[in-house]
Tab-separated table of C-alpha atoms in Angstrom:
chain	number	residue	atom	x	y	z
A	29	UNK	CA	131.902	64.779	149.474
A	30	UNK	CA	134.307	62.141	150.763
A	31	UNK	CA	138.051	62.618	150.747
A	32	UNK	CA	141.245	61.235	152.206
A	33	UNK	CA	143.812	63.428	153.898
A	34	UNK	CA	147.512	62.863	154.536
A	35	UNK	CA	147.830	60.541	151.556
A	36	UNK	CA	151.483	61.335	150.958
A	37	UNK	CA	152.473	60.767	154.589
A	38	UNK	CA	152.840	56.981	154.383
A	39	UNK	CA	154.108	57.023	150.816
A	40	UNK	CA	156.928	59.381	151.753
A	41	UNK	CA	158.340	56.559	153.880
A	42	UNK	CA	158.844	54.553	150.677
A	43	UNK	CA	161.359	57.125	149.524
A	44	UNK	CA	163.508	56.245	152.553
A	45	UNK	CA	163.987	52.800	150.995
A	46	UNK	CA	166.554	54.362	148.671
A	47	UNK	CA	168.710	55.420	151.611
A	48	UNK	CA	168.648	51.974	153.276
A	49	UNK	CA	170.946	50.368	150.704
A	50	UNK	CA	168.648	47.393	150.152
A	51	UNK	CA	169.353	44.814	147.470
A	52	UNK	CA	165.791	43.465	147.389
A	53	UNK	CA	162.307	43.740	148.853
A	54	UNK	CA	159.586	41.091	149.060
A	55	UNK	CA	155.975	41.920	148.272
A	56	UNK	CA	153.665	40.525	150.950
A	57	UNK	CA	151.856	37.286	150.146
A	58	UNK	CA	148.483	39.017	150.660
A	59	UNK	CA	148.998	40.709	147.286
A	60	UNK	CA	149.671	37.330	145.658
A	61	UNK	CA	146.660	35.477	147.118
A	62	UNK	CA	144.084	36.883	144.688
A	63	UNK	CA	146.413	38.029	141.912
A	64	UNK	CA	144.136	36.452	139.273
A	65	UNK	CA	141.074	38.438	140.334
A	66	UNK	CA	142.307	41.773	141.633
A	67	UNK	CA	143.453	44.311	139.028
A	68	UNK	CA	144.128	46.828	141.809
A	69	UNK	CA	146.907	44.537	143.030
A	70	UNK	CA	148.346	44.526	139.503
A	71	UNK	CA	148.504	48.327	139.512
A	72	UNK	CA	150.092	48.458	142.967
A	73	UNK	CA	152.685	45.784	142.168
A	74	UNK	CA	153.575	47.334	138.799
A	75	UNK	CA	154.021	50.759	140.389
A	76	UNK	CA	155.976	49.425	143.343
A	77	UNK	CA	158.308	47.448	141.064
A	78	UNK	CA	158.898	50.527	138.943
A	79	UNK	CA	159.813	52.594	142.001
A	80	UNK	CA	162.079	49.891	143.443
A	81	UNK	CA	163.848	49.353	140.123
A	82	UNK	CA	164.491	53.099	139.900
A	83	UNK	CA	166.504	52.705	143.108
A	84	UNK	CA	168.285	49.563	141.847
A	85	UNK	CA	166.309	47.257	144.157
A	86	UNK	CA	165.061	43.836	143.031
A	87	UNK	CA	161.485	42.842	143.869
A	88	UNK	CA	160.407	39.338	144.859
A	89	UNK	CA	156.884	37.989	145.263
A	90	UNK	CA	156.382	36.185	148.582
A	91	UNK	CA	154.096	33.204	149.134
A	92	UNK	CA	153.742	32.204	145.490
A	93	UNK	CA	151.807	28.957	145.114
A	94	UNK	CA	151.372	28.642	141.344
A	95	UNK	CA	154.146	28.360	138.778
A	96	UNK	CA	151.759	29.330	135.965
A	97	UNK	CA	151.809	32.949	137.184
A	98	UNK	CA	155.345	33.414	135.862
A	99	UNK	CA	154.311	35.384	132.748
A	100	UNK	CA	152.121	37.696	134.839
A	101	UNK	CA	154.939	38.332	137.317
A	102	UNK	CA	157.344	39.187	134.510
A	103	UNK	CA	154.755	41.558	133.020
A	104	UNK	CA	154.309	43.281	136.396
A	105	UNK	CA	158.069	43.699	136.865
A	106	UNK	CA	158.686	41.108	139.581
A	107	UNK	CA	162.265	39.810	139.519
A	108	UNK	CA	161.739	36.501	141.324
A	109	UNK	CA	159.540	34.505	143.654
A	110	UNK	CA	159.659	33.097	147.158
A	111	UNK	CA	157.557	29.995	147.674
A	112	UNK	CA	157.359	26.985	149.927
A	113	UNK	CA	159.290	24.913	147.394
A	114	UNK	CA	162.016	27.158	146.077
A	115	UNK	CA	163.742	29.850	148.110
A	116	UNK	CA	164.379	32.486	145.446
A	117	UNK	CA	164.198	31.777	141.736
A	118	UNK	CA	164.976	34.523	139.260
A	119	UNK	CA	162.359	34.810	136.567
A	120	UNK	CA	164.598	36.691	134.205
A	121	UNK	CA	168.168	35.737	133.400
A	122	UNK	CA	170.547	38.676	133.334
């Protein structure tokens, strides 16, 4: 039988994000690189966005190279993108 111990240890650090008073976080570009082919990244991003939004924190995707991913990002809960062309562009108008 294979298991993983101390799973909550690293995740508990995410809860400290609430106390930092952040306005936004950027998801690392590694999660964006294979966004078309990796459903595990979808689950992580969706969950992370949900947690961040609970704390009133916006989430931006870093290293975005394709504009045609906009619908996917909206579906996953991403608030905007950071790319080489535009600095930060909100996907959803308030």
